[in-house]
Short mmCIF file of C-alpha atoms in Angstrom, two decimals:
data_model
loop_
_atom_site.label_atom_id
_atom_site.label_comp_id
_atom_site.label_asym_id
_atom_site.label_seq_id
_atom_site.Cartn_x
_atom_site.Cartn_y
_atom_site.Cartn_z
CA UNK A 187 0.00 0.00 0.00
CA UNK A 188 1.26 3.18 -1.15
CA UNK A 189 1.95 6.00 1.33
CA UNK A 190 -0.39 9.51 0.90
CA UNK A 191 2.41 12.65 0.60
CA UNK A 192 1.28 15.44 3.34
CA UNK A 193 0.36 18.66 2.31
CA UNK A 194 3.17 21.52 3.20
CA UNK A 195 2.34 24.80 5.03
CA UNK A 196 3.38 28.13 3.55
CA UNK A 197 4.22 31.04 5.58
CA UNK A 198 3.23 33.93 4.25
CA UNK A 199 2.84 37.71 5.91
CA UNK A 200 -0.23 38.39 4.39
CA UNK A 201 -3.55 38.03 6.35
CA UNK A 202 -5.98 35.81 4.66
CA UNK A 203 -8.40 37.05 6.72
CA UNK A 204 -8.46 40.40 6.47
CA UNK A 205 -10.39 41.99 3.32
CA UNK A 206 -8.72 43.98 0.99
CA UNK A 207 -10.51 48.03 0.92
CA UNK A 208 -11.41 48.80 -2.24
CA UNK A 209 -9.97 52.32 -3.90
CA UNK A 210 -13.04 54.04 -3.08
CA UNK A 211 -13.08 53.43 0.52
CA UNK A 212 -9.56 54.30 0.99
CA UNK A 213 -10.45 57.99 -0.95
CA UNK A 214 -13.10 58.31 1.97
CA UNK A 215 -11.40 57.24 4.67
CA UNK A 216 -8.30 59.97 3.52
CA UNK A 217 -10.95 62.80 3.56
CA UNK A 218 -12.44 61.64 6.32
CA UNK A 219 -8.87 62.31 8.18
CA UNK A 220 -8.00 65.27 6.62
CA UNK A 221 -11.67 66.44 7.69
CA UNK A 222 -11.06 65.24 11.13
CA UNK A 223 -7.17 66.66 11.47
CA UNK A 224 -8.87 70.34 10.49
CA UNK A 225 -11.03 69.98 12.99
CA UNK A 226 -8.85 69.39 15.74
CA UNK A 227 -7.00 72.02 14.54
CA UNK A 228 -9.20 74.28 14.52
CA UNK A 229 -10.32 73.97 17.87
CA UNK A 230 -7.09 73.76 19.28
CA UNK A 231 -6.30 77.27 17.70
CA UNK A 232 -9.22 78.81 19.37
CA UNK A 233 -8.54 77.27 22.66
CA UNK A 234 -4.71 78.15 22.41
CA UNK A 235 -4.98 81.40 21.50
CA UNK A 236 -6.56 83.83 24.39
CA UNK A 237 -4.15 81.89 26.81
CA UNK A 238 -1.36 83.05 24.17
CA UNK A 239 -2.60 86.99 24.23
CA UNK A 240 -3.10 86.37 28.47
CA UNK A 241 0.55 85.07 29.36
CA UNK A 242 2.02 87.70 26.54
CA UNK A 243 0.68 90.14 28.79
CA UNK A 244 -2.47 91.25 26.57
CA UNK A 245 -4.82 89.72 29.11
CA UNK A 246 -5.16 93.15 31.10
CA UNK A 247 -5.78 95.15 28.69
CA UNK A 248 -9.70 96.37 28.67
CA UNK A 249 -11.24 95.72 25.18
CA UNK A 250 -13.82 98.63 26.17
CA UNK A 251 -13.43 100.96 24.27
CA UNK A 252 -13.99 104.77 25.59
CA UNK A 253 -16.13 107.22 24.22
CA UNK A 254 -14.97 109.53 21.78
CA UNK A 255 -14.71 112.82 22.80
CA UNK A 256 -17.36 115.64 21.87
CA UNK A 257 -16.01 119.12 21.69
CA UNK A 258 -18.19 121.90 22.99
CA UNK A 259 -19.83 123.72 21.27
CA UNK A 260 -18.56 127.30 20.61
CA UNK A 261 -20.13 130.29 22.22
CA UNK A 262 -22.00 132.95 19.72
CA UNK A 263 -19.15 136.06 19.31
CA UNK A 264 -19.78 139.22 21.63
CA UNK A 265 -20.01 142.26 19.75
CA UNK A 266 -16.80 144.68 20.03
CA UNK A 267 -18.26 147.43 22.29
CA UNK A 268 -19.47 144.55 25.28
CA UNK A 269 -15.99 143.16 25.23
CA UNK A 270 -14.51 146.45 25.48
CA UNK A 271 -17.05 147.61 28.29
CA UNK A 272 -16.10 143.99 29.81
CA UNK A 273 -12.39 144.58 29.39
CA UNK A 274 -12.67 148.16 31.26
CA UNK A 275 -15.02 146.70 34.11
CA UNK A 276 -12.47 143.91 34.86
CA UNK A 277 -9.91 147.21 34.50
CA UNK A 278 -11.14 148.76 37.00
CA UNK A 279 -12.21 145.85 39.05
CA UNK A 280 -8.62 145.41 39.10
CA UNK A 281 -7.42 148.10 40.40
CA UNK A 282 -9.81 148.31 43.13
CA UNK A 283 -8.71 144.97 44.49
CA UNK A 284 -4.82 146.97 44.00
CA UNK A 285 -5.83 149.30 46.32
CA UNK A 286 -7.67 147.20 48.93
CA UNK A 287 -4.97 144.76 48.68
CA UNK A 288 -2.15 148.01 49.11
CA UNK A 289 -4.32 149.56 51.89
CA UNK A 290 -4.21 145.97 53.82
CA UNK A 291 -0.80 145.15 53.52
CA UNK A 292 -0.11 149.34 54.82
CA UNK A 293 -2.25 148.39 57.70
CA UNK A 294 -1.02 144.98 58.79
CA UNK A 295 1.58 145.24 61.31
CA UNK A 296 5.04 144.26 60.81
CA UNK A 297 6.21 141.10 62.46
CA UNK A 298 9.80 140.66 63.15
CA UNK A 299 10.87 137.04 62.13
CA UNK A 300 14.56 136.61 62.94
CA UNK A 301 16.00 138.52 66.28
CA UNK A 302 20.00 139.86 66.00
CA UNK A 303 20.85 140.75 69.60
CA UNK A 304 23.33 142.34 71.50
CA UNK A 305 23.86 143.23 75.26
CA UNK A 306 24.42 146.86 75.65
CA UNK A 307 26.85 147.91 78.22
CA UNK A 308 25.83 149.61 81.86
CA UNK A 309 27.55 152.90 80.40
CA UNK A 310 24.70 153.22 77.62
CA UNK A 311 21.72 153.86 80.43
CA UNK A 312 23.67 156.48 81.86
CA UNK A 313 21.35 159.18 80.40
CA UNK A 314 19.57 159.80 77.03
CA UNK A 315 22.03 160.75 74.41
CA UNK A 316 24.12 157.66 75.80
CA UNK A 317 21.31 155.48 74.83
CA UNK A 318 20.30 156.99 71.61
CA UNK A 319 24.12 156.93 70.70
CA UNK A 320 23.98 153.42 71.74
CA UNK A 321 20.94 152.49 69.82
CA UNK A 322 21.88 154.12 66.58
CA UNK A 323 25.35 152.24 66.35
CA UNK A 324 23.47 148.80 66.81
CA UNK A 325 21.10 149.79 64.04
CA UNK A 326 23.87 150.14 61.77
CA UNK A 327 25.54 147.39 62.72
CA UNK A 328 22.86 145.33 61.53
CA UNK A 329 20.84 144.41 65.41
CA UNK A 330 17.24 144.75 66.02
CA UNK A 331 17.29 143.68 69.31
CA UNK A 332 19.45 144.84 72.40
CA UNK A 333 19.28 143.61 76.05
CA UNK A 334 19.60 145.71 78.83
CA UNK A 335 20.94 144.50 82.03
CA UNK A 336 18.29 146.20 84.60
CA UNK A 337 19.55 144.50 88.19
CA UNK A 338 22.75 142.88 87.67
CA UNK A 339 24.53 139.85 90.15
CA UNK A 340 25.70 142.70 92.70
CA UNK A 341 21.64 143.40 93.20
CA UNK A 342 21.93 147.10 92.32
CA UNK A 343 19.11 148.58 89.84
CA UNK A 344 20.87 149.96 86.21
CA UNK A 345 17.38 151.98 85.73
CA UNK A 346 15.29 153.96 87.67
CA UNK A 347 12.96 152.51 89.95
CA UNK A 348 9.88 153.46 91.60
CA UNK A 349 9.26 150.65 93.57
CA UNK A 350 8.59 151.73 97.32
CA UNK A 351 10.84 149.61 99.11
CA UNK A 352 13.87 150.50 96.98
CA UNK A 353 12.95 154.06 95.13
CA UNK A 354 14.59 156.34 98.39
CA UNK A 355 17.98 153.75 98.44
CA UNK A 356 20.56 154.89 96.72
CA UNK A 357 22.73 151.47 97.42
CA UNK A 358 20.04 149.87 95.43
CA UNK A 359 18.43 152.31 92.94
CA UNK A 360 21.26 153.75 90.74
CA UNK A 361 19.46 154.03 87.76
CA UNK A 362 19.38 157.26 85.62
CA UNK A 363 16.54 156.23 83.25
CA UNK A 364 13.16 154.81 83.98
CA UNK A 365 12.13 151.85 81.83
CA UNK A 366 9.27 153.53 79.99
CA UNK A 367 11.99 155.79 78.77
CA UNK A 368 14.40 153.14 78.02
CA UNK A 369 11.39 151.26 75.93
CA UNK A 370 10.38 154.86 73.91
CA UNK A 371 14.12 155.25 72.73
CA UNK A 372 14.16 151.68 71.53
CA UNK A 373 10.24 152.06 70.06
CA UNK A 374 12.30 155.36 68.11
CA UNK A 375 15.41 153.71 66.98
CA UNK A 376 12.95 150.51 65.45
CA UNK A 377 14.92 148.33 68.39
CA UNK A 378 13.20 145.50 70.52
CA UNK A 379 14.05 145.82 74.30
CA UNK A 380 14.74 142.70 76.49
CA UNK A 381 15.49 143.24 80.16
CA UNK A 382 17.71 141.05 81.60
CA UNK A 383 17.01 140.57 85.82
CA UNK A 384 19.04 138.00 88.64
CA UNK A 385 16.84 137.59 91.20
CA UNK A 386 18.16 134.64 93.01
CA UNK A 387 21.57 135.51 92.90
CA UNK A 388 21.76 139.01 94.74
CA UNK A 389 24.70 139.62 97.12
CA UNK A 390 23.51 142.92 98.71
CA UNK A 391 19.39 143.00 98.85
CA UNK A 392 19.63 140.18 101.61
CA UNK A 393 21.76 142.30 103.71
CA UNK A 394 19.42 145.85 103.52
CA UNK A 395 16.22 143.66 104.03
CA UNK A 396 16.46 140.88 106.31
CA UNK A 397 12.99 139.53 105.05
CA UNK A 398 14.38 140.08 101.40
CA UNK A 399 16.57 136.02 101.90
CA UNK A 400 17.73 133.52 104.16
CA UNK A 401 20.43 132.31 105.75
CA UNK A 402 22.44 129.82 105.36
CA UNK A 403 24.96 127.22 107.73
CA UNK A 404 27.84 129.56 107.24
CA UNK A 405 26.22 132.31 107.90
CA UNK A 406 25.49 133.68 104.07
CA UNK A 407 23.03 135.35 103.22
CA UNK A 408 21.15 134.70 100.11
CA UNK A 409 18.46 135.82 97.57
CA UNK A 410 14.77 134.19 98.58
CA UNK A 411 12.01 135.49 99.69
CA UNK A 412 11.93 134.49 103.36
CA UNK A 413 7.61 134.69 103.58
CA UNK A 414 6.38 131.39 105.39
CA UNK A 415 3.47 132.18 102.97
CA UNK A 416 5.37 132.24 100.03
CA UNK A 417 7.50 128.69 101.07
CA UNK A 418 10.32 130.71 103.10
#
């Protein structure tokens, strides 16, 4: 009995079982991509691009837009003889407020800002022409204020007193001057007075009035009024 040959197997890459697309489905299916690409496209264009104009910095700008602007309207011309009767009303208007404003500023006091001082010597309330000597050589030398020493360390008066207790003491009172007439010579000369007084440091009142200070462990005397009712 003869023996049957077997059948042999080819290998072959192609797949039996899938069908071969015809020419016109392949067309379709290549529009159908290109329709499909587009469209992704497309929509990621219009996504993409306000993030695009956000992170390049046009995201704050306002896409209101303003309203354009209207000029006014213009005013109807004024005939020639109003705007000169307007020009010589506001003339004289003017000048008016020149005078008020001259007539207030003559009135106003002065007011001294800045104070150049100097202390004028004992010898310069020695009588009037001393002081007005005195005065006028600080006005040139550029002052506008001078201090006068009226009761110096010793406790003696440089001006005129009338004070009861001290008026009739020569000791004391050695002024020449009073201080109104001390203040009308600097008023004259366009000077501001300043009086310069020690009161607690006196080395002769305590001795002429014995209620005039206190005394002290070694047996000082010294400037204080001694009143219990005035915390002697």
């Amino acid at each position: 009995m003869s023996r049957k040959k077997g059948f042999k197997v080819k290998r072959s890459r192609r797949n039996l079982y899938k069908k071969r697309k015809s020419t016109g489905r392949k067309i379709f299916d290549g529009v159908l991509f290109v329709v499909i690409l587009g469209a992704f496209v497309f929509v990621g264009y219009s996504v993409a691009s306000p993030l695009i104009k956000f992170f390049g910095g046009n995201g704050g700008n306002s896409s209101v837009s303003e309203p354009a602007w209207t000029p006014p309207e213009s005013l109807p011309e004024t005939s020639d003889s109003n705007s000169q009767a307007n020009t010589s009303d506001n003339t004289s208007g003017n000048s008016g407020g020149s005078d008020t404003t001259k007539d207030n500023t003559s009135s106003a006091p002065s007011e001294v800002t800045s104070a150049f001082a100097t202390v004028a010597p004992d010898s310069a309330l020695k009588s009037d022409a001393a002081l007005n000597k005195f005065l006028a050589s600080a006005k040139d030398g550029g002052y506008n204020t001078v201090v006068f020493t009226l009761k110096n360390t010793t406790g003696e008066l440089l001006y005129k007193s009338s004070l009861k207790a001290v008026k009739d003491n020569t000791d004391v009172n050695k002024g020449s001057l009073t201080a109104a007439q001390i203040v009308k010579a600097c008023k004259t000369a366009g000077i501001t007075p300043v009086a310069a007084i020690t009161t607690l440091y006196d080395r002769k009142t305590p001795y002429l009035f014995d209620n005039a200070g206190y005394i002290i462990a070694d047996g000082n005397w010294s400037w204080l009024d001694a009143a219990a009712d005035n915390g002697g």
